[in-house]
Amino acid sequence: MGVQENEKSQEPELIDITEMLSDYFRIFRRMWAWVLILTLLGTGIFYIRARVQYQPRYTASATFTVNIQRDQQGVGESGTVAFYNNSAAEQMAKTFPYILTSGVLKRKVAKDMGTGSVTGNIQANVAENTNLLTISVTDRDAGRAYAILQSVIKNYPEISEVIVGKTNMEMLDETGIPPEPDNPKEFKKSALKGGLFGFLIAALWTALLVVTRRTVRKESDIHRWMHTRCLGTVPEIHEKRRSGTSQTRMVLTDPKVEEKLQESFRMIRNKVEYHAHEYHLKTFLITSALAGEGKSTIAVNLALSLAQAGKKVVLIDCDLRHPTDRKILNLDPGEGLGEVLEHKKKLAECIIKSKDMGLDPEMRLMFLPGGTSLRDGSELLGTEFMHRIIARMEEWADYVILDSAPAGLLTDAVVLAQYADAAVFVVRKDFARVDHIMDGMEHLAESQVQIIGGILNGV
């Protein structure tokens, strides 16, 4: 029992990690343009910086055998005995930094070369347990590095004689004027590092969004953040076309529609009908927090699903600023509710029945489109005439579906809420921030309309 309980306690954590990774890759794909921009920006910055900051370093060097000469006085004879030993080179190498620090050698080399100062870096190294001394000069100019080396070779024994005595230096090898710099140009490598750096910035930015960005990602989030029930989830459907593009606006009457979309709306329809029967509801307002959350597609499909179940349904496109229901139903542009409210058209002239939409004539569905776009439709929607239109539709229909503008952006939804018995809030997965959703719901709450639940779109 203990093992089973541990497995159950760990299961939610595993699910959360899996979902978080799924959200991460989805947001990363959505941000592909920023990923590309940051990668290219990092590549360009590192490449330019490498070119600007690049300073070639040339090293000229020479290797010598070193010995120190000492005078030895004897009876009846005098002479000079040369002692060749390893300590001679080691002693010279140890004294070299002090000679450089004193500035004596550099001043002498500068005077010898006829310059104000020595720009190159001079070093001396001795091979361990040998009398081999290597003097090297590093400078930005290859010819200057070699010239400084030659001057050091010429003047160093004279300076060191004061400290270690008279020395003999026999050259074994020298590099001559160095043909290639010690630090090769690696601009491509720098650009690659910059691209990787930019890519990592994009990856960290995405991770920060996943952790800090509060959005609705699953059904339980609707209850957690919105404090209402979830009426159902709508899967994201992509229809492949010959052009290679995809279309997500699909309706239930499309013969190519997938069964999972049909099933999702059957579940949503059943819950809506349950609430309608339980609380005597007839007119439903469909809205969302922001534009682009799919509330019009869901309003159309909910109306179609109810009509497929044998109900008499009226669908009214009340988004007078951006009416889209005609396009979703694949109907030609035309006049509608806006013209009716402006008394330019009669209601009967704008109502479209099922057979006129190319649907099954047995379906009892009537559609009142939004008409041409209006800059401000809230005043027209708030008139008594609009109230009478909805009341007339309620007399004929079992259900009236009002497709409203987003509640978080415009006042249209609040105006329409006075005619509705209940509201349904559409939330696109990982799209609108929770605070935007709550703002939209608070606007609806001002009208005292009952929000029966939310629909999660794009799972």
Coordinates of C-alpha atoms in Angstrom, one line a residue:
M1 CA 0.0 0.0 0.0
G2 CA 2.8 2.4 0.9
V3 CA 4.4 1.9 -2.6
Q4 CA 1.1 2.6 -4.4
E5 CA 0.5 5.7 -2.4
N6 CA 4.0 7.0 -3.2
E7 CA 3.4 6.3 -6.9
K8 CA 0.1 8.2 -6.8
S9 CA 1.7 11.1 -5.0
Q10 CA 4.4 11.3 -7.6
E11 CA 2.0 11.1 -10.6
P12 CA 0.7 14.7 -10.5
E13 CA 4.3 15.9 -10.3
L14 CA 5.3 13.9 -13.4
I15 CA 2.2 15.2 -15.3
D16 CA 3.1 18.8 -14.4
I17 CA 6.6 18.4 -15.6
T18 CA 5.4 16.8 -18.8
E19 CA 2.9 19.6 -19.4
M20 CA 5.5 22.3 -18.6
L21 CA 7.8 20.8 -21.2
S22 CA 5.0 20.7 -23.7
D23 CA 4.2 24.4 -22.9
Y24 CA 7.8 25.3 -23.2
F25 CA 8.2 23.8 -26.7
R26 CA 4.9 25.2 -27.9
I27 CA 5.8 28.7 -26.8
F28 CA 9.3 28.3 -28.2
R29 CA 7.8 27.4 -31.6
R30 CA 5.5 30.4 -31.3
M31 CA 8.5 32.6 -30.7
W32 CA 10.5 31.3 -33.6
A33 CA 10.9 34.8 -35.1
W34 CA 12.4 36.1 -31.9
V35 CA 14.6 33.1 -31.6
L36 CA 15.9 33.7 -35.2
I37 CA 16.4 37.4 -34.5
L38 CA 18.3 36.9 -31.3
T39 CA 20.5 34.2 -32.9
L40 CA 21.3 36.4 -35.8
L41 CA 21.9 39.4 -33.6
G42 CA 24.3 37.4 -31.3
T43 CA 26.1 36.1 -34.4
G44 CA 26.5 39.6 -35.8
I45 CA 27.6 41.3 -32.6
F46 CA 30.2 38.6 -31.7
Y47 CA 31.6 38.7 -35.3
I48 CA 31.9 42.5 -35.4
R49 CA 33.4 42.6 -31.9
A50 CA 36.0 39.9 -32.9
R51 CA 37.0 41.9 -36.0
V52 CA 37.2 45.2 -34.1
Q53 CA 39.1 43.8 -31.1
Y54 CA 41.4 41.6 -33.1
Q55 CA 45.1 42.5 -32.7
P56 CA 47.7 40.1 -34.2
R57 CA 50.5 39.0 -32.0
Y58 CA 53.8 37.9 -33.6
T59 CA 56.6 36.2 -31.6
A60 CA 60.2 36.1 -32.7
S61 CA 62.5 33.9 -30.6
A62 CA 66.1 32.6 -30.5
T63 CA 67.7 29.8 -28.5
F64 CA 71.3 29.9 -27.1
T65 CA 73.8 27.9 -25.2
V66 CA 75.1 30.0 -22.3
N67 CA 78.3 29.9 -20.3
I68 CA 79.9 32.2 -17.7
Q69 CA 83.6 33.0 -17.9
R70 CA 85.6 33.3 -14.7
D71 CA 89.3 34.2 -14.3
Q72 CA 91.5 31.7 -12.3
Q73 CA 94.9 32.8 -11.0
G74 CA 97.6 30.2 -10.6
V75 CA 101.4 30.0 -9.6
G76 CA 103.6 30.7 -12.7
E77 CA 100.7 31.1 -14.9
S78 CA 97.6 33.1 -15.5
G79 CA 94.7 32.6 -17.8
T80 CA 90.9 32.3 -18.2
V81 CA 89.1 29.1 -17.7
A82 CA 85.6 28.8 -19.1
F83 CA 83.0 26.9 -17.0
Y84 CA 80.0 25.6 -19.0
N85 CA 77.3 24.4 -16.7
N86 CA 73.5 24.4 -16.5
S87 CA 73.4 26.9 -13.7
A88 CA 74.7 29.6 -16.1
A89 CA 71.5 29.6 -18.2
E90 CA 69.3 29.3 -15.1
Q91 CA 71.0 32.2 -13.4
M92 CA 70.6 34.4 -16.5
A93 CA 66.9 33.5 -16.8
K94 CA 66.3 34.3 -13.2
T95 CA 68.0 37.6 -13.4
F96 CA 66.2 38.5 -16.7
P97 CA 62.9 39.8 -15.1
Y98 CA 64.9 42.0 -12.7
I99 CA 66.8 43.5 -15.7
L100 CA 63.5 44.2 -17.5
T101 CA 62.0 45.7 -14.4
S102 CA 64.8 48.1 -13.9
G103 CA 64.2 49.4 -17.4
V104 CA 67.9 49.4 -18.2
L105 CA 67.7 46.9 -21.0
K106 CA 64.5 48.4 -22.5
R107 CA 66.1 51.9 -22.6
K108 CA 69.2 50.5 -24.2
V109 CA 67.2 48.6 -26.8
A110 CA 65.0 51.7 -27.5
K111 CA 68.1 53.8 -27.9
D112 CA 69.7 51.1 -30.2
M113 CA 66.5 51.1 -32.3
G114 CA 66.1 54.8 -32.3
T115 CA 62.6 54.8 -30.7
G116 CA 61.1 56.4 -27.7
S117 CA 60.1 53.1 -26.1
V118 CA 60.0 49.3 -26.6
T119 CA 56.5 48.2 -27.4
G120 CA 57.0 44.4 -27.5
N121 CA 56.9 42.0 -24.6
I122 CA 60.3 40.4 -23.9
Q123 CA 60.7 37.1 -22.0
A124 CA 63.4 34.6 -21.3
N125 CA 62.9 30.9 -20.5
V126 CA 65.4 28.2 -19.7
A127 CA 65.0 24.5 -20.5
E128 CA 65.1 22.5 -17.2
N129 CA 68.5 21.0 -16.3
T130 CA 70.2 22.5 -19.4
N131 CA 72.2 25.6 -20.3
L132 CA 69.7 26.4 -23.2
L133 CA 68.2 29.9 -22.9
T134 CA 65.4 31.1 -25.2
I135 CA 64.6 34.8 -25.6
S136 CA 61.3 35.7 -27.2
V137 CA 59.8 39.0 -28.2
T138 CA 56.0 39.4 -28.9
D139 CA 54.7 42.4 -30.7
R140 CA 51.8 43.4 -33.0
D141 CA 54.2 43.9 -35.9
A142 CA 56.2 40.9 -37.1
G143 CA 59.2 42.9 -38.3
R144 CA 59.3 45.0 -35.2
A145 CA 59.2 41.9 -33.0
Y146 CA 62.3 40.5 -34.9
A147 CA 64.1 43.8 -34.7
I148 CA 63.6 44.0 -30.9
L149 CA 64.8 40.5 -30.6
Q150 CA 68.0 41.3 -32.4
S151 CA 68.6 44.3 -30.3
V152 CA 68.0 42.3 -27.1
I153 CA 70.5 39.6 -28.2
K154 CA 73.0 42.4 -28.9
N155 CA 72.6 44.3 -25.6
Y156 CA 71.5 41.7 -23.1
P157 CA 75.0 40.2 -22.4
E158 CA 76.4 43.6 -21.6
I159 CA 73.6 44.3 -19.1
S160 CA 73.7 40.9 -17.5
E161 CA 77.5 41.0 -17.1
V162 CA 77.1 43.4 -14.2
I163 CA 75.0 40.8 -12.3
V164 CA 76.2 37.3 -13.3
G165 CA 79.6 38.1 -14.9
K166 CA 80.9 37.8 -18.4
T167 CA 78.9 35.5 -20.5
N168 CA 79.2 33.8 -23.8
M169 CA 75.9 33.2 -25.8
E170 CA 76.1 30.9 -28.8
M171 CA 72.9 30.9 -30.9
L172 CA 71.5 27.6 -31.9
D173 CA 68.3 28.6 -33.6
E174 CA 66.1 31.6 -34.4
T175 CA 62.7 32.0 -35.9
G176 CA 63.5 34.9 -38.1
I177 CA 60.6 37.3 -39.0
P178 CA 57.5 35.3 -37.9
P179 CA 55.3 34.6 -40.9
E180 CA 52.0 33.9 -39.0
P181 CA 50.5 35.5 -35.9
D182 CA 50.3 33.5 -32.7
N183 CA 46.6 34.2 -32.5
P184 CA 44.9 33.3 -35.8
K185 CA 41.8 35.0 -37.0
E186 CA 38.8 33.0 -35.6
F187 CA 36.0 35.3 -36.7
K188 CA 33.7 32.4 -37.7
K189 CA 34.3 30.7 -34.4
S190 CA 33.3 33.9 -32.6
A191 CA 30.2 34.3 -34.8
L192 CA 29.2 30.7 -33.9
K193 CA 29.6 31.4 -30.2
G194 CA 27.5 34.6 -30.6
G195 CA 24.8 32.6 -32.4
L196 CA 24.8 30.0 -29.6
F197 CA 24.6 32.8 -27.0
G198 CA 21.7 34.4 -28.7
F199 CA 19.9 31.1 -29.0
L200 CA 20.5 30.5 -25.3
I201 CA 19.0 33.9 -24.5
A202 CA 15.9 33.0 -26.4
A203 CA 15.7 29.7 -24.6
L204 CA 16.0 31.3 -21.2
W205 CA 13.5 34.0 -22.2
T206 CA 11.0 31.2 -23.1
A207 CA 11.6 29.4 -19.8
L208 CA 10.9 32.7 -18.0
L209 CA 7.6 33.1 -19.8
V210 CA 6.6 29.5 -19.0
V211 CA 7.3 30.1 -15.3
T212 CA 6.0 33.6 -14.9
R213 CA 3.2 34.0 -17.5
R214 CA -0.1 33.0 -15.9
T215 CA -2.4 31.7 -18.6
V216 CA -5.1 29.0 -18.8
R217 CA -3.5 25.8 -20.0
K218 CA -5.8 23.1 -18.9
E219 CA -9.4 22.5 -17.7
S220 CA -8.5 22.7 -14.0
D221 CA -7.1 26.2 -14.6
I222 CA -10.5 27.5 -15.5
H223 CA -11.8 26.5 -12.1
R224 CA -8.6 27.7 -10.4
W225 CA -8.3 31.1 -12.0
M226 CA -11.9 31.9 -13.3
H227 CA -13.8 30.2 -10.4
T228 CA -16.3 28.6 -12.7
R229 CA -16.8 25.2 -14.3
C230 CA -15.3 24.0 -17.6
L231 CA -18.1 23.1 -20.1
G232 CA -15.6 21.3 -22.3
T233 CA -12.5 21.5 -24.4
V234 CA -12.3 22.0 -28.2
P235 CA -9.3 20.4 -30.0
E236 CA -7.3 22.4 -32.4
I237 CA -7.9 21.1 -35.9
H238 CA -5.7 21.8 -38.9
E239 CA -7.0 21.2 -42.4
K240 CA -4.2 20.8 -44.9
R241 CA -4.7 22.5 -48.2
R242 CA -3.0 22.2 -51.6
S243 CA -1.1 25.5 -51.0
G244 CA 0.6 24.0 -47.9
T245 CA -1.2 26.3 -45.5
S246 CA -3.6 25.1 -42.8
Q247 CA -7.1 26.3 -41.9
T248 CA -8.5 26.0 -38.3
R249 CA -11.9 27.5 -38.9
M250 CA -13.9 24.3 -39.4
V251 CA -17.6 23.8 -38.8
L252 CA -19.5 20.7 -37.8
T253 CA -21.3 20.5 -41.1
D254 CA -18.1 20.2 -43.0
P255 CA -17.9 16.6 -44.3
K256 CA -14.2 16.6 -43.6
V257 CA -14.5 17.5 -40.0
E258 CA -12.8 15.2 -37.6
E259 CA -14.8 13.1 -35.2
K260 CA -13.0 14.5 -32.1
L261 CA -14.4 17.9 -33.0
Q262 CA -17.9 16.5 -33.3
E263 CA -17.5 14.7 -30.0
S264 CA -16.2 17.8 -28.1
F265 CA -19.2 19.9 -29.2
R266 CA -21.6 17.1 -28.3
M267 CA -20.3 17.2 -24.8
I268 CA -20.5 21.0 -24.6
R269 CA -24.0 20.9 -26.1
N270 CA -25.1 18.4 -23.5
K271 CA -23.8 20.6 -20.6
V272 CA -25.4 23.7 -22.1
E273 CA -28.8 21.9 -22.5
Y274 CA -28.5 20.6 -18.9
H275 CA -28.1 24.2 -17.6
A276 CA -30.8 25.5 -19.8
H277 CA -33.2 22.8 -18.5
E278 CA -32.2 23.1 -14.9
Y279 CA -32.3 26.9 -14.7
H280 CA -34.8 27.7 -17.5
L281 CA -32.2 29.4 -19.8
K282 CA -32.8 30.2 -23.5
T283 CA -30.5 33.0 -24.6
F284 CA -26.7 32.5 -24.3
L285 CA -24.0 35.1 -24.7
I286 CA -20.7 33.8 -26.1
T287 CA -17.7 36.0 -25.5
S288 CA -14.0 36.0 -24.6
A289 CA -11.4 38.2 -23.0
L290 CA -9.5 39.1 -26.1
A291 CA -9.8 38.8 -29.9
G292 CA -8.4 35.8 -31.5
E293 CA -9.6 33.2 -28.9
G294 CA -12.0 31.5 -31.3
K295 CA -15.3 32.5 -29.6
S296 CA -17.0 33.1 -33.0
T297 CA -16.1 29.6 -34.3
I298 CA -17.4 28.1 -31.0
A299 CA -20.6 30.1 -31.2
V300 CA -21.3 28.9 -34.7
N301 CA -20.5 25.3 -33.9
L302 CA -22.6 25.4 -30.7
A303 CA -25.5 26.6 -32.7
L304 CA -25.0 24.0 -35.4
S305 CA -24.7 21.2 -32.7
L306 CA -27.9 22.3 -31.1
A307 CA -29.6 22.3 -34.5
Q308 CA -28.3 18.9 -35.3
A309 CA -29.9 17.7 -32.1
G310 CA -33.3 18.8 -33.4
K311 CA -33.5 22.1 -31.6
K312 CA -34.7 25.4 -33.0
V313 CA -31.8 27.7 -32.9
V314 CA -31.1 31.3 -33.8
L315 CA -27.5 32.5 -34.2
I316 CA -27.0 36.3 -34.1
D317 CA -23.6 37.8 -34.9
C318 CA -23.6 40.7 -32.5
D319 CA -20.0 41.7 -33.1
L320 CA -20.9 44.7 -35.3
R321 CA -17.3 45.9 -35.4
H322 CA -15.8 42.7 -36.7
P323 CA -18.5 40.3 -37.9
T324 CA -17.0 37.0 -38.8
D325 CA -19.8 34.4 -38.6
R326 CA -20.5 34.7 -42.3
K327 CA -17.0 33.8 -43.2
I328 CA -17.0 30.8 -40.8
L329 CA -20.2 29.6 -42.5
N330 CA -18.6 30.2 -45.9
L331 CA -21.3 32.7 -46.9
D332 CA -20.8 35.7 -49.2
P333 CA -20.6 39.2 -47.5
G334 CA -23.9 41.0 -47.1
E335 CA -26.1 43.1 -44.9
G336 CA -27.3 42.1 -41.5
L337 CA -28.0 43.2 -37.9
G338 CA -26.2 46.5 -38.3
E339 CA -28.4 47.6 -41.1
V340 CA -31.5 46.4 -39.3
L341 CA -30.7 48.4 -36.2
E342 CA -30.0 51.5 -38.4
H343 CA -33.5 50.9 -40.1
K344 CA -31.9 50.4 -43.5
K345 CA -33.2 46.9 -43.8
K346 CA -36.1 44.8 -42.4
L347 CA -35.3 41.9 -40.1
A348 CA -36.9 39.4 -42.4
E349 CA -34.7 40.5 -45.3
C350 CA -31.5 39.7 -43.4
I351 CA -32.5 36.4 -41.8
I352 CA -30.7 33.4 -43.4
K353 CA -32.3 30.0 -43.0
S354 CA -30.6 26.6 -43.1
K355 CA -31.4 25.8 -46.8
D356 CA -30.0 29.2 -47.8
M357 CA -26.8 28.4 -46.1
G358 CA -26.4 25.1 -48.0
L359 CA -27.2 23.1 -44.9
D360 CA -29.7 20.3 -44.4
P361 CA -33.2 21.8 -44.9
E362 CA -34.4 19.8 -42.0
M363 CA -32.2 21.7 -39.6
R364 CA -34.2 24.4 -37.9
L365 CA -31.4 27.0 -37.8
M366 CA -31.8 30.7 -38.5
F367 CA -28.8 33.0 -38.8
L368 CA -28.8 36.8 -38.4
P369 CA -25.3 38.0 -39.6
G370 CA -23.6 41.1 -38.4
G371 CA -23.7 43.0 -41.7
T372 CA -21.1 45.5 -42.7
S373 CA -18.5 46.6 -40.1
L374 CA -19.4 49.6 -37.8
R375 CA -17.0 51.7 -35.8
D376 CA -19.1 51.7 -32.7
G377 CA -22.0 49.2 -32.3
S378 CA -22.5 49.5 -28.6
E379 CA -25.1 52.3 -28.9
L380 CA -27.2 50.4 -31.4
L381 CA -27.0 47.2 -29.4
G382 CA -28.3 49.0 -26.3
T383 CA -31.5 50.2 -28.0
E384 CA -35.0 49.0 -27.3
F385 CA -35.2 47.9 -30.9
M386 CA -32.4 45.4 -30.2
H387 CA -34.3 44.1 -27.2
R388 CA -37.4 43.6 -29.3
I389 CA -35.4 41.7 -32.0
I390 CA -34.0 39.2 -29.4
A391 CA -37.4 38.9 -27.8
R392 CA -38.9 38.0 -31.2
M393 CA -36.2 35.4 -31.8
E394 CA -36.9 33.9 -28.4
E395 CA -40.5 33.4 -29.3
W396 CA -39.6 31.1 -32.2
A397 CA -36.4 29.4 -31.0
D398 CA -35.5 26.9 -28.3
Y399 CA -32.1 28.6 -28.0
V400 CA -30.7 32.0 -29.1
I401 CA -26.9 32.2 -29.4
L402 CA -25.4 35.8 -29.2
D403 CA -21.9 36.0 -30.6
S404 CA -20.5 39.1 -28.9
A405 CA -17.3 41.1 -29.2
P406 CA -14.6 40.4 -26.6
A407 CA -15.6 41.4 -23.1
G408 CA -12.1 42.4 -22.1
L409 CA -11.8 45.0 -24.8
L410 CA -15.2 46.5 -25.6
T411 CA -18.5 47.3 -23.8
D412 CA -20.6 45.4 -26.4
A413 CA -20.7 42.2 -24.3
V414 CA -21.8 44.1 -21.2
V415 CA -24.6 45.8 -23.2
L416 CA -25.7 42.4 -24.7
A417 CA -25.6 40.7 -21.3
Q418 CA -28.8 42.5 -20.3
Y419 CA -30.7 40.4 -22.9
A420 CA -29.0 37.1 -22.2
D421 CA -30.0 34.5 -19.6
A422 CA -26.5 33.2 -19.2
A423 CA -23.0 33.7 -20.6
V424 CA -20.3 31.3 -21.8
F425 CA -16.6 32.5 -21.6
V426 CA -14.3 31.1 -24.3
V427 CA -10.6 30.9 -23.4
R428 CA -7.9 30.0 -25.9
K429 CA -5.2 27.8 -24.4
D430 CA -2.1 29.6 -23.2
F431 CA -3.2 32.9 -24.9
A432 CA -4.8 35.6 -22.8
R433 CA -3.2 36.4 -19.4
V434 CA -5.3 35.5 -16.4
D435 CA -5.6 39.2 -15.4
H436 CA -7.1 40.0 -18.8
I437 CA -9.6 37.1 -18.4
M438 CA -10.6 38.3 -15.0
D439 CA -11.1 41.8 -16.2
G440 CA -13.5 40.6 -18.9
M441 CA -15.4 38.4 -16.4
E442 CA -15.7 41.4 -14.0
H443 CA -17.2 43.5 -16.8
L444 CA -19.8 40.8 -17.4
A445 CA -20.4 40.5 -13.6
E446 CA -21.5 44.2 -13.6
S447 CA -24.6 43.2 -15.7
Q448 CA -25.5 40.5 -13.2
V449 CA -25.6 37.9 -16.0
Q450 CA -25.0 34.3 -14.9
I451 CA -21.7 32.8 -16.2
I452 CA -22.4 29.1 -16.5
G453 CA -18.9 28.1 -17.4
G454 CA -15.9 28.4 -19.7
I455 CA -14.8 26.6 -22.8
L456 CA -11.1 25.8 -23.3
N457 CA -10.2 26.2 -27.0
G458 CA -7.2 24.9 -28.9
V459 CA -6.1 21.9 -26.7

